[in-house]
Coordinates of C-alpha atoms and ligand atoms in Angstrom, one line a residue:
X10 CA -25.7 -12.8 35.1
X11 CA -22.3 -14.2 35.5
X12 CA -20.6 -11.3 33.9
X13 CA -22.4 -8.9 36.4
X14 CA -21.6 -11.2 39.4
X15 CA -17.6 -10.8 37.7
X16 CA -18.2 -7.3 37.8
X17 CA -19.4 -6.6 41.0
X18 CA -17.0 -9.3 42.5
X19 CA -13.9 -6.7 40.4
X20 CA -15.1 -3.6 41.8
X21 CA -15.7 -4.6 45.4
X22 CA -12.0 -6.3 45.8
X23 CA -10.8 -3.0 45.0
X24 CA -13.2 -1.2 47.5
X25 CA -14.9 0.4 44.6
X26 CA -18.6 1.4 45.6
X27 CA -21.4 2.3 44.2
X28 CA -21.0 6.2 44.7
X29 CA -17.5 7.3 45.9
X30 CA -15.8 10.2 46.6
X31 CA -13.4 11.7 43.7
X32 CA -11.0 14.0 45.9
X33 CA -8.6 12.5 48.2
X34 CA -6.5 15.9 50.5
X35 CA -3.3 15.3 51.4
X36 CA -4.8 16.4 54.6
X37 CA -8.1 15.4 54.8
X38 CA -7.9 11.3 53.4
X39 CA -10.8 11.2 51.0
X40 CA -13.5 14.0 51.2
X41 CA -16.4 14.2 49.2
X42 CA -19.0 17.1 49.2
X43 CA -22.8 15.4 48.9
X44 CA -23.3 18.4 46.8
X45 CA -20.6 18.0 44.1
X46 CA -21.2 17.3 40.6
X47 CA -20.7 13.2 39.9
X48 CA -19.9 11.4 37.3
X49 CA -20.7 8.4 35.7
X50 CA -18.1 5.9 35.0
X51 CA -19.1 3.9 31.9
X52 CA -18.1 0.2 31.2
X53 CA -17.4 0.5 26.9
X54 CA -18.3 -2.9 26.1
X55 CA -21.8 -2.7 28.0
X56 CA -22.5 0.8 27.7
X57 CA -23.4 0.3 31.2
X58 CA -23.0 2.4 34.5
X59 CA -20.2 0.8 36.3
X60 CA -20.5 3.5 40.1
X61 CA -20.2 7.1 40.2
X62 CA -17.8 9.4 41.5
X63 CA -18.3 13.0 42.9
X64 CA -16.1 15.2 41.6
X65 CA -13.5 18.2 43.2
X66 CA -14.5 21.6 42.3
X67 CA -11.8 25.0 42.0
X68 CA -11.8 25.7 45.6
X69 CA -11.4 22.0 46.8
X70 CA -8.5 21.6 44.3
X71 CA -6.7 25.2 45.5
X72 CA -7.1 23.8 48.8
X73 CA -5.2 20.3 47.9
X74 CA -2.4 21.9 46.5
X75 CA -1.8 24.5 49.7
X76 CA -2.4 21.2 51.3
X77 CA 0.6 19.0 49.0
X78 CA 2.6 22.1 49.5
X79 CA 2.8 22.1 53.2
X80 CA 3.4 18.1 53.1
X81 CA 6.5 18.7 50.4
X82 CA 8.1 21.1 53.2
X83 CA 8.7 17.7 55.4
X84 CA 8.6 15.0 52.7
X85 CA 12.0 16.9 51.0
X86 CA 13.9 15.9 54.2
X87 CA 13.2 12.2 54.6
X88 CA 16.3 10.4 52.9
X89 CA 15.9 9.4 49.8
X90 CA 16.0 5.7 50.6
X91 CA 13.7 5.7 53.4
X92 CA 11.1 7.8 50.5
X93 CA 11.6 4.3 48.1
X94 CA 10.3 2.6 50.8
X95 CA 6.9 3.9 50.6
X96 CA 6.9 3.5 46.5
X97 CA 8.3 -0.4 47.6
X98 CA 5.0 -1.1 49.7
X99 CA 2.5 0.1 47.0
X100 CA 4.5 -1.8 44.3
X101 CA 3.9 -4.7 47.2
X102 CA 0.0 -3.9 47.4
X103 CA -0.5 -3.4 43.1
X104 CA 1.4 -6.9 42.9
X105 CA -1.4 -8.2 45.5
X106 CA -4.1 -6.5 43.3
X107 CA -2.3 -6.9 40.3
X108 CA -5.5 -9.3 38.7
X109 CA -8.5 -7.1 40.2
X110 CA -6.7 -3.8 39.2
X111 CA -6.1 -5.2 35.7
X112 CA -9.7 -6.4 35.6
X113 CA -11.0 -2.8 36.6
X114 CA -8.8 -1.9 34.2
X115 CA -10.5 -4.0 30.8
X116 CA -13.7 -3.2 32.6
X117 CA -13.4 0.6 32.9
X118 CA -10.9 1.5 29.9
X119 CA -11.7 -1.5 27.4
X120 CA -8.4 -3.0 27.1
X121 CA -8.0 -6.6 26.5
X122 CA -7.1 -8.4 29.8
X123 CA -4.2 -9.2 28.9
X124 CA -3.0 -6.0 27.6
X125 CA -4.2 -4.7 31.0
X126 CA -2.9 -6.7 33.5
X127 CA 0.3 -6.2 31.4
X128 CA -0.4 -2.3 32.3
X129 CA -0.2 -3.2 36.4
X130 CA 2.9 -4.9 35.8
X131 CA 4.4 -2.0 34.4
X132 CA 3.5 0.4 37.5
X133 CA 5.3 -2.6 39.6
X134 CA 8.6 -2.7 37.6
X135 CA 8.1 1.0 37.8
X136 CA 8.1 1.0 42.0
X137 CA 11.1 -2.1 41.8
X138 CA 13.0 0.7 39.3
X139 CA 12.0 3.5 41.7
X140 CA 13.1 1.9 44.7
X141 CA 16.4 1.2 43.0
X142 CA 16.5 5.0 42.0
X143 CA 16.0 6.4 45.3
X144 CA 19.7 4.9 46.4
X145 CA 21.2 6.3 42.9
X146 CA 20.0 10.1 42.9
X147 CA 24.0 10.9 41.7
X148 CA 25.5 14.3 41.4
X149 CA 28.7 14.8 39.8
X150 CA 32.1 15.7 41.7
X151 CA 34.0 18.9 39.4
X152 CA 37.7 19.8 39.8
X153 CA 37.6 23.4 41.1
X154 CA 40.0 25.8 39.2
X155 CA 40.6 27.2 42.2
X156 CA 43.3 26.2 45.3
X157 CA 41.4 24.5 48.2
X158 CA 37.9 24.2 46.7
X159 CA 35.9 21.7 46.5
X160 CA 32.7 21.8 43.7
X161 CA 30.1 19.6 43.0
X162 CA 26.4 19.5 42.0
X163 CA 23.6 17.8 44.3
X164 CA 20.3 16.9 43.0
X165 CA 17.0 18.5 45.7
X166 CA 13.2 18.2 45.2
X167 CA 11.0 20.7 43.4
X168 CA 7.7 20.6 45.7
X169 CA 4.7 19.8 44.2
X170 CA 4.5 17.7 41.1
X171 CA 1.1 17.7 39.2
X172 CA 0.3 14.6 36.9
X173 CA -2.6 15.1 34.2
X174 CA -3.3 11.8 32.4
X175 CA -5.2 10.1 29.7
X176 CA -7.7 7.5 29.5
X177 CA -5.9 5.4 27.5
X178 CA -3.0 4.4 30.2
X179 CA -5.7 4.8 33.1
X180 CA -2.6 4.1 35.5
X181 CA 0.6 3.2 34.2
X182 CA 1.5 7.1 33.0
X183 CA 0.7 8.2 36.7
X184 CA 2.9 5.2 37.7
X185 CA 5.6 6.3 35.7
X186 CA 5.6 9.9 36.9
X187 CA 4.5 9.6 40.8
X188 CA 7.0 7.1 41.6
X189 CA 9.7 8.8 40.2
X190 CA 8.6 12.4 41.9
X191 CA 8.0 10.7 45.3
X192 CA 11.6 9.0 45.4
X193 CA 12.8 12.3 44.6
X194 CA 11.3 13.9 47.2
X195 CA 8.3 15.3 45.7
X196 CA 4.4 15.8 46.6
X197 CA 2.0 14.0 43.9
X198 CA -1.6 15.6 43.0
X199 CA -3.4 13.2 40.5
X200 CA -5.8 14.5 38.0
X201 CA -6.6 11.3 35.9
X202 CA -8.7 11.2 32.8
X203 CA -12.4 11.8 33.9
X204 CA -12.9 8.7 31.3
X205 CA -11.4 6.3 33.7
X206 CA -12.1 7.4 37.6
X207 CA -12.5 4.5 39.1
X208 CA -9.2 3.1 38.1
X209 CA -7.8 6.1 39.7
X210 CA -9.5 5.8 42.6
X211 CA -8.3 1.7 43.6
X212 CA -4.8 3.3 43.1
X213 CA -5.5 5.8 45.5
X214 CA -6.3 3.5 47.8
X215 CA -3.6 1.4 47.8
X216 CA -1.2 4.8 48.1
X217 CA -3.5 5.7 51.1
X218 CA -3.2 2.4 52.4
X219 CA 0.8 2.3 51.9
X220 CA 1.4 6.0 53.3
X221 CA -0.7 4.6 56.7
X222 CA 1.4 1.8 57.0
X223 CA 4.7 3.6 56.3
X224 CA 3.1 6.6 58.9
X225 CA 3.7 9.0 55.9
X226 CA 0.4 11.7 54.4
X227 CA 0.3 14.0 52.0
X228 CA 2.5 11.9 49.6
X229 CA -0.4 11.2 47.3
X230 CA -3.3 12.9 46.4
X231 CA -5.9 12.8 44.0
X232 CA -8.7 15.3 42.0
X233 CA -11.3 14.0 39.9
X234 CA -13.2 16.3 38.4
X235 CA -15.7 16.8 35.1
X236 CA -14.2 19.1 32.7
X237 CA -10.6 20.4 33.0
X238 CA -11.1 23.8 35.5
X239 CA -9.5 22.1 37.9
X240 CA -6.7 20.7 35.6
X241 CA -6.2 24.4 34.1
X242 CA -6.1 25.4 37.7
X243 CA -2.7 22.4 38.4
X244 CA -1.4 24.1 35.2
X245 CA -1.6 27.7 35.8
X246 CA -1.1 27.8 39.8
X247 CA 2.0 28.9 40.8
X248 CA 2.6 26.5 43.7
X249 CA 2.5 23.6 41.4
X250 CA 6.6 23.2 40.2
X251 CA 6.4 21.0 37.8
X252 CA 3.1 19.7 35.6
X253 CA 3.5 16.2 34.1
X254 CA 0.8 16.1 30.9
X255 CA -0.1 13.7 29.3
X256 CA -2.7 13.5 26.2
X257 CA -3.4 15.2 22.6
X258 CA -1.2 17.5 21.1
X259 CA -4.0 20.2 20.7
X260 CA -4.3 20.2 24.7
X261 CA -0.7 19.5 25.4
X262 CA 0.2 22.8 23.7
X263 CA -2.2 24.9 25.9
X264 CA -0.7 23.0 29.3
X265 CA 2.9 23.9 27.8
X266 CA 2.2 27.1 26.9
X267 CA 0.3 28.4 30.6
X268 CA 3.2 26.9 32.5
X269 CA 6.2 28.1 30.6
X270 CA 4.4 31.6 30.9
X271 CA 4.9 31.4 34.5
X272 CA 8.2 29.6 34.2
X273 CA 7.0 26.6 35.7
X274 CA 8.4 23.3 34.7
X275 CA 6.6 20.8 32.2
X276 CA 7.1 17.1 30.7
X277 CA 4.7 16.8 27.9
X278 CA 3.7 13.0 26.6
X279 CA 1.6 14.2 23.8
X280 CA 0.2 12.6 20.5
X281 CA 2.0 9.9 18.3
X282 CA 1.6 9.4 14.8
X283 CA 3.9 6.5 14.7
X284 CA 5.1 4.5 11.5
X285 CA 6.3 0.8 10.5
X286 CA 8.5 0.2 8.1
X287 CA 9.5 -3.1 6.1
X288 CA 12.5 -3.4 3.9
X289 CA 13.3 -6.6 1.2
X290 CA 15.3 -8.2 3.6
X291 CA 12.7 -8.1 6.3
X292 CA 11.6 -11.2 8.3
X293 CA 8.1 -11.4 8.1
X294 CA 7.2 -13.9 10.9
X295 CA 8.7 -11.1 13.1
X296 CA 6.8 -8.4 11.0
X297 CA 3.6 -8.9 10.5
X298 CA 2.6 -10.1 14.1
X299 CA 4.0 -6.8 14.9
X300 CA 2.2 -4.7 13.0
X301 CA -1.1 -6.4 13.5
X302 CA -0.8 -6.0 17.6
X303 CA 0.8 -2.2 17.2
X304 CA -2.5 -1.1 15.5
X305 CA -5.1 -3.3 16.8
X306 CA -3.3 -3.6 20.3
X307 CA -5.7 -1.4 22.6
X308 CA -8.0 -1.1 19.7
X309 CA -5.7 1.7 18.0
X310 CA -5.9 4.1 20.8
X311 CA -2.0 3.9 22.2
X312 CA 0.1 6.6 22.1
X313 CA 2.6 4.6 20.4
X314 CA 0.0 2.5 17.9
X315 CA 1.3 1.5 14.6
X316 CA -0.7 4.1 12.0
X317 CA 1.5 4.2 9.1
X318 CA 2.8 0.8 7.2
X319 CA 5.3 1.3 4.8
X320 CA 6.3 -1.7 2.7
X321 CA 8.9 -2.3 -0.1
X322 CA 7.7 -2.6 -3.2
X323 CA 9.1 -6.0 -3.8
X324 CA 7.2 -7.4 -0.9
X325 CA 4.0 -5.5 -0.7
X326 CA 1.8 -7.8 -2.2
X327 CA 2.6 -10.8 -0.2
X328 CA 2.4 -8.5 3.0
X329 CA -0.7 -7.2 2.1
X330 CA -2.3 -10.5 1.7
X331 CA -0.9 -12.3 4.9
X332 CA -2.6 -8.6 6.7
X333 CA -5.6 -9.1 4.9
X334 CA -6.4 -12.4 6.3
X335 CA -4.9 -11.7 9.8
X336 CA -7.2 -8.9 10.1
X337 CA -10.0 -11.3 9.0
X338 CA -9.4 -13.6 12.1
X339 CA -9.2 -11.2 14.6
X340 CA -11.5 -11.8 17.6
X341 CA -13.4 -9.1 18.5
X342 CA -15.1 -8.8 21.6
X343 CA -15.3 -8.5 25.5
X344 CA -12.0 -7.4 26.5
X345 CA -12.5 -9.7 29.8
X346 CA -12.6 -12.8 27.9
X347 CA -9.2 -14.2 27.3
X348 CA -9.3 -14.9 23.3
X349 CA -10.3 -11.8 22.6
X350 CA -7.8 -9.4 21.0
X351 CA -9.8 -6.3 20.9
X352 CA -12.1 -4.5 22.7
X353 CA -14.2 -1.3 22.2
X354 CA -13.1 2.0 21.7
X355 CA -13.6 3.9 24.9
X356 CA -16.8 5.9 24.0
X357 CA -19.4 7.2 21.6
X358 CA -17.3 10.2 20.8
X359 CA -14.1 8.1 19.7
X360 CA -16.3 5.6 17.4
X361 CA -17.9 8.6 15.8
X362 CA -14.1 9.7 14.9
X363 CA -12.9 6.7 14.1
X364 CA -16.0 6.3 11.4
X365 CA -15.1 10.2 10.2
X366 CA -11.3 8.7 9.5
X367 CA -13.0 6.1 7.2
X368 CA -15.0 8.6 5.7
X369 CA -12.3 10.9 4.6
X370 CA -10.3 8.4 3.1
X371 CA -12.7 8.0 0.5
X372 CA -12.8 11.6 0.2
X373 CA -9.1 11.8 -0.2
X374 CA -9.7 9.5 -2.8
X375 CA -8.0 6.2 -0.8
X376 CA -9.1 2.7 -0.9
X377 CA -9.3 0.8 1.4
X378 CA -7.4 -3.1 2.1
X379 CA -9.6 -4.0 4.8
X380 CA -12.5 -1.8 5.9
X381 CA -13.5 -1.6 8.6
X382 CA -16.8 0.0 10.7
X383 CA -19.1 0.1 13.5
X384 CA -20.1 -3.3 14.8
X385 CA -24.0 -3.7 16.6
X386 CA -23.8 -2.4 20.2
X387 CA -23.9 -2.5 23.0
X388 CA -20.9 -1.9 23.1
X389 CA -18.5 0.8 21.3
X390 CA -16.8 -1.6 19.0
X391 CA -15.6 -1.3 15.8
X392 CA -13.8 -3.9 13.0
X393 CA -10.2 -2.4 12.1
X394 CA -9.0 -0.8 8.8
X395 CA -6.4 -0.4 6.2
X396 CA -6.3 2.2 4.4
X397 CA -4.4 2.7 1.4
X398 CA -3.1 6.2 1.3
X399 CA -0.8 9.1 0.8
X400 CA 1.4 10.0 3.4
X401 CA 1.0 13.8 2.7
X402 CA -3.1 14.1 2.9
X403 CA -3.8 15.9 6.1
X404 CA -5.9 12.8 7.4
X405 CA -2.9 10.8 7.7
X406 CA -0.3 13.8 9.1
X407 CA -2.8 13.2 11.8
X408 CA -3.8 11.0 14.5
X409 CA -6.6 9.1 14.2
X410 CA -7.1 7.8 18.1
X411 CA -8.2 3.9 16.5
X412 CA -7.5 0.9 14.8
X413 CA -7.1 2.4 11.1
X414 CA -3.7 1.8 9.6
X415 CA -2.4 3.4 6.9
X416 CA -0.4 1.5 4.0
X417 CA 2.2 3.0 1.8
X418 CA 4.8 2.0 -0.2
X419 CA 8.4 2.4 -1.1
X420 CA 11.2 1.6 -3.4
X421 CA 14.1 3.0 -1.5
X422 CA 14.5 3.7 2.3
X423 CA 15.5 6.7 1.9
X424 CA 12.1 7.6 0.6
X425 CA 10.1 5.9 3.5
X426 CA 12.1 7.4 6.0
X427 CA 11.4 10.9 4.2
X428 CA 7.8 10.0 4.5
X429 CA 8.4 8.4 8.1
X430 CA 9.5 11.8 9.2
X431 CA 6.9 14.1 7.0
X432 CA 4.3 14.5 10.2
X433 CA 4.4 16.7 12.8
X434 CA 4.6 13.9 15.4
X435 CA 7.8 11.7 16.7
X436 CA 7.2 9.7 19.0
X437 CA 7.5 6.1 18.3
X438 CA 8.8 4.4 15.1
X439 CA 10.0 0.6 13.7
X440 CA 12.2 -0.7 10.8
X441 CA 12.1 -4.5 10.2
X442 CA 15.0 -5.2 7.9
X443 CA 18.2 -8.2 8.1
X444 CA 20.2 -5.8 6.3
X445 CA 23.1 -3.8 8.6
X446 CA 23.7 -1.0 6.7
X447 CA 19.7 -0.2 7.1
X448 CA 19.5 -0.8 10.0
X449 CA 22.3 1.4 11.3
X450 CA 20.9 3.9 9.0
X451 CA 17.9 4.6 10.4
X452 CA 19.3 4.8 14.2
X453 CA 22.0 7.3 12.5
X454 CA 21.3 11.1 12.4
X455 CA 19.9 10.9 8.9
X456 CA 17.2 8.3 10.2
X457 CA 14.1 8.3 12.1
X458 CA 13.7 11.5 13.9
X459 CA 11.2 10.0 16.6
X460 CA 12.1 9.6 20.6
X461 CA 11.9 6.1 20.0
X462 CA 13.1 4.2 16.8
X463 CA 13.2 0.0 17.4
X464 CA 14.4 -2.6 14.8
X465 CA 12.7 -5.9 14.3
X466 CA 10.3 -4.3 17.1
X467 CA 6.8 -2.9 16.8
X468 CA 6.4 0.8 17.7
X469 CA 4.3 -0.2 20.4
X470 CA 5.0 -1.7 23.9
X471 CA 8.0 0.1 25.7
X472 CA 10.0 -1.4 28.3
X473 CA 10.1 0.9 31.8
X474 CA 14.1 0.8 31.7
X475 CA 14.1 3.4 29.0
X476 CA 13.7 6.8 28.5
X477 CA 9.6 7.0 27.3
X478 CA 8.7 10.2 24.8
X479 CA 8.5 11.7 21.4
X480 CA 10.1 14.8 19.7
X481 CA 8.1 18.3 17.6
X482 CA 4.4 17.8 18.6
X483 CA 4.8 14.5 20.6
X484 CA 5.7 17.5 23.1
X485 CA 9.9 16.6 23.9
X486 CA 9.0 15.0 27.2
X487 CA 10.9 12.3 28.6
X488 CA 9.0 9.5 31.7
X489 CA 10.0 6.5 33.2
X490 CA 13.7 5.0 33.2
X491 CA 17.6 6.3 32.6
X492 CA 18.0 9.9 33.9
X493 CA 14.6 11.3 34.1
X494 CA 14.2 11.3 37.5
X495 CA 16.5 14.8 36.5
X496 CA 13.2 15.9 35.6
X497 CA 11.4 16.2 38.9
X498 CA 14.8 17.6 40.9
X499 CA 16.4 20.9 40.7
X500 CA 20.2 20.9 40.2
X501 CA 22.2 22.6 41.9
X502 CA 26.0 23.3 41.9
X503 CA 28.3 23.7 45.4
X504 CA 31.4 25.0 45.8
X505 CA 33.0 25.2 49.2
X506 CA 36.1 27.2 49.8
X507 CA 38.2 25.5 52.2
X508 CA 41.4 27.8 52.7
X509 CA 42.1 30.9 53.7
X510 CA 42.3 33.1 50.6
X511 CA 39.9 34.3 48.1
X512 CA 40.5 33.3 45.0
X513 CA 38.1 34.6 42.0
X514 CA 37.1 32.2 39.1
X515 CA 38.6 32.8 35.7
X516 CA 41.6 34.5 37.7
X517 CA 40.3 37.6 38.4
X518 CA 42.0 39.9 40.7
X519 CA 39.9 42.5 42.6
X520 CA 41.7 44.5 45.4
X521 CA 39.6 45.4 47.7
X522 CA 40.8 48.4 49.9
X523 CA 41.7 47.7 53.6
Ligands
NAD6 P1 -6.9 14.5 25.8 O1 -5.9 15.5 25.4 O2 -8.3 14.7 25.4 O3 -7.0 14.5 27.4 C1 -5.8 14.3 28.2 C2 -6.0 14.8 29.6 O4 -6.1 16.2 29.6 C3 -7.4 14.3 30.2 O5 -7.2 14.0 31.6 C4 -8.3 15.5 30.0 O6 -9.3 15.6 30.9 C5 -7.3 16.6 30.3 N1 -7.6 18.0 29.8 C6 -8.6 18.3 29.0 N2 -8.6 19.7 28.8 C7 -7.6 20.2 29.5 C8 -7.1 21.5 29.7 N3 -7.6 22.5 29.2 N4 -6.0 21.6 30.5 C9 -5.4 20.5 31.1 N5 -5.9 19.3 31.0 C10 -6.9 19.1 30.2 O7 -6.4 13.1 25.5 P2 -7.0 11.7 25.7 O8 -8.1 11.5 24.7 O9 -7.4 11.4 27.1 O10 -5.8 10.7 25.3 C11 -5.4 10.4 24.1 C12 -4.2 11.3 23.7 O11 -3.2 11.1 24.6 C13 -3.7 10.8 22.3 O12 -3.3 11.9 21.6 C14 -2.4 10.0 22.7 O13 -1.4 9.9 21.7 C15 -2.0 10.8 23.9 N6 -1.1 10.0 24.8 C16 0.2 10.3 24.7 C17 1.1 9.5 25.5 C18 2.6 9.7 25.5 O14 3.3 9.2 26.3 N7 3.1 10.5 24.5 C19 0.6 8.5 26.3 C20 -0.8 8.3 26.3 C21 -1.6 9.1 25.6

């Protein structure tokens, strides 16, 4: 009764009703059409119906991108400053609804509370980085070879920027992107992970309520939609400049594919299959809590989730053992409930994977440390898993979207960062060592060939300052801090002649006749 009253209580602060309207136009504020497909948004710890949401269909979404486009044509020539200031106020409004949002976030993803609400403060230190950006969009200043010329390179917006996302970062990844394209002068559309609407939706509010304030439309927008027409539609249609994807490395490749075909831009954020390792000299009190939140943190299903462990001989036993009863203690549970450290898995279809992983260990002929299963509903939760494995069987060169960690071990470095590197992922990897000369090794060319590589850090829980992405089939993409606002500008280099000659580059002399 209580947990419904919660519920409700979530869901209404954020203006979240019981049917609402998936497609808010640039134009149009939200729109919904009685007689479009809905769907249901499903709370993973209940298995119950949390509203529904009706959904955009082809012509709706062709229509918000004409739409996006025609706002782009005045949003590129507001300054660049005055653009932060419309990021500033909704990084004002999430830190507002920073508990609600984080809420609708455990409720609607599964995520522990903590782990969400930690999500909402990335999207604000996102907007304060944003707002910082817009004032810093630098170009260089070049010498010119020539006499009286002046070069340099300036830095304008693309247009339209399209941001696919998964369920698994319901709004921090759109965060990360639509901040970032707005300060730089861009037009967002939003297709978020039909798996997690509703989060989508109270952000959209807050971007609607922000661009009325700042007097601003067309900034924001958002598609919901069952399926992925309308997503292949962002992807393929030429008005969209640049299409921000992020999810599996199966779907990633298609995206990629369709828009380098017609030589639009993409940033792919695509699949992880991230590894641990522990030297002889490690600390362990740094270690081991480490490893245990990277692949129980978000019940396995980050991008950056710890899946490989590999451990020096010399230690493995002991490591083992402290995992082992670690794993036994973890608190299992609703992810609203601040003791719990793990929540569901976010549907039927990823428990059913999850319990396939298990089941082709013991094919491969693997044992397991800790093994773990389905737990009584309702609810799609599960109990973790180590797995003892080989780094080669195909199982393990994938990624299992769950709490299943893989242990392996090692008697050089060398050799574990041979194996570290033997998958066709690299995004996010860890060493914990005391030891220098390892340490500088596996930052050094012959080390870990991931986007990200942390010592006496878990894979898992990236700071916004950062460049965020993975190399091979994590998809080469780069979101969040340094220079990747780059990323969602076209560069372009001046030079202005400011005497009264001609001269050619390179020296050139070309007479032309009187
Ligand atoms: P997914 O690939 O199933 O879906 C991702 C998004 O793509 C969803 O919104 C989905 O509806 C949409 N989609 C489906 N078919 C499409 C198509 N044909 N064209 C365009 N879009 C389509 O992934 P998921 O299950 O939502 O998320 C988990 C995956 O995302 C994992 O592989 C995880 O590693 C990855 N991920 C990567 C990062 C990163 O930054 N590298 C971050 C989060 C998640």
């Amino acid at each position: 009764m209580y947990a419904h009253y919660h519920q409700n209580s979530i869901l209404e602060k954020l203006q979240i009703n019981k049917h609402n309207p998936g497609v808010y136009d640039p134009c149009e504020s939200w729109s919904s059409d009685p007689s479009a497909i809905s769907i249901i948004s499903v709370n993973p710890a209940t298995e119950e119906n949390l509203a529904s949401v009706t959904c955009a269909n082809l012509e709706c979404c062709k229509q918000v991108i004409e739409n996006a486009r025609l706002s782009a044509e005045s949003w590129r020539s507001v300054p660049a400053p005055a653009r932060g200031n419309i990021v500033r106020r909704i990084g004002e409004l999430l830190r507002k609804n920073k508990d609600a949002l984080g809420s609708l976030i455990s409720l609607e993803a599964g995520k522990t509370k903590q782990e969400s609400d930690g999500e909402v403060q990335e999207m604000i230190d996102m907007a304060d980085f944003a707002v910082g950006q817009s004032r810093m969009l630098y170009g260089k200043t070049m010498h010119s070879e020539r006499i009286n010329h002046r070069m340099y390179e300036q830095w304008l917006p693309l247009g339209v920027v399209a941001i696919i996302t998964a369920f698994n970062f319901p709004v921090a990844v759109w965060a990360w992107n639509a901040f970032i394209a707005a300060i730089t002068g861009n037009c967002v559309i939003w297709r978020p992970s039909p798996k997690t609407p509703l989060c989508a939706i109270a952000v959209q509010k807050l971007c609607h309520q922000a661009m009325q304030e700042t007097g601003y439309h067309g900034i924001f927008s958002l598609l919901i939609e069952k399926g992925s027409a309308v997503a292949e539609q962002l992807t393929c249609d030429g008005r969209v400049a640049l299409v921000s994807f992020t999810g599996s490395s199966h779907v990633g490749q298609r995206v990629g594919a369709t828009v380098a075909a017609r030589m639009g831009r993409s940033i792919l954020e695509l699949s992880g299959n991230n590894a641990l390792i522990i030297d002889q000299t490690a600390n362990l009190d740094l270690a081991i809590p480490a490893v245990v939140f990277g692949a129980i943190g978000t019940t396995g299903q980050r991008c950056t989730t710890t899946r490989r462990l590999f451990l020096h001989t010399s230690l493995y036993d002991e490591v083992l053992g402290r995992l082992q009863k670690t794993y036994r203690q973890i608190s299992i549970g609703n992810p609203l409930d601040h003791q719990v450290l793990m929540g569901p898995l976010i549907d039927a279809w990823a428990r059913k994977t999850y319990l396939a992983a298990i089941a082709s260990v013991k094919t491969a002929g693997g044992s397991f440390a800790v093994e773990g299963g389905a737990l009584e509903g309702p609810g799609y939760f599960v109990s973790p898993s180590i797995a003892i494995s080989e780094n080669h069987w195909p199982l393990v060169q994938t990624e299992t979207f769950g709490p299943l960690l893989h242990l392996m071990r090692f008697d050089h470095l060398t050799q574990a960062i041979e194996m570290q590197n033997s998958v066709p992922q690299g995004l996010s990897s860890a060493l914990f060592t005391n030891n220098l000369v390892n340490a500088e090794l596996f930052l050094s060319a012959q080390g870990s060939d991931c986007g990200i590589a942390n010592i006496n850090i878990g894979t898992s829980g990236a700071e916004i300052g950062g460049a965020f992405g993975g190399e091979k089939a994590t998809g080469g993409g780069r979101e969040a801090g340094s220079d990747t606002w780059q990323s969602y500008m076209r560069r372009q280099t001046n030079t202005i002649n400011w005497g009264n000659d001609l001269p050619l580059a390179q020296g050139l002399s070309f007479n032309v006749p009187n």
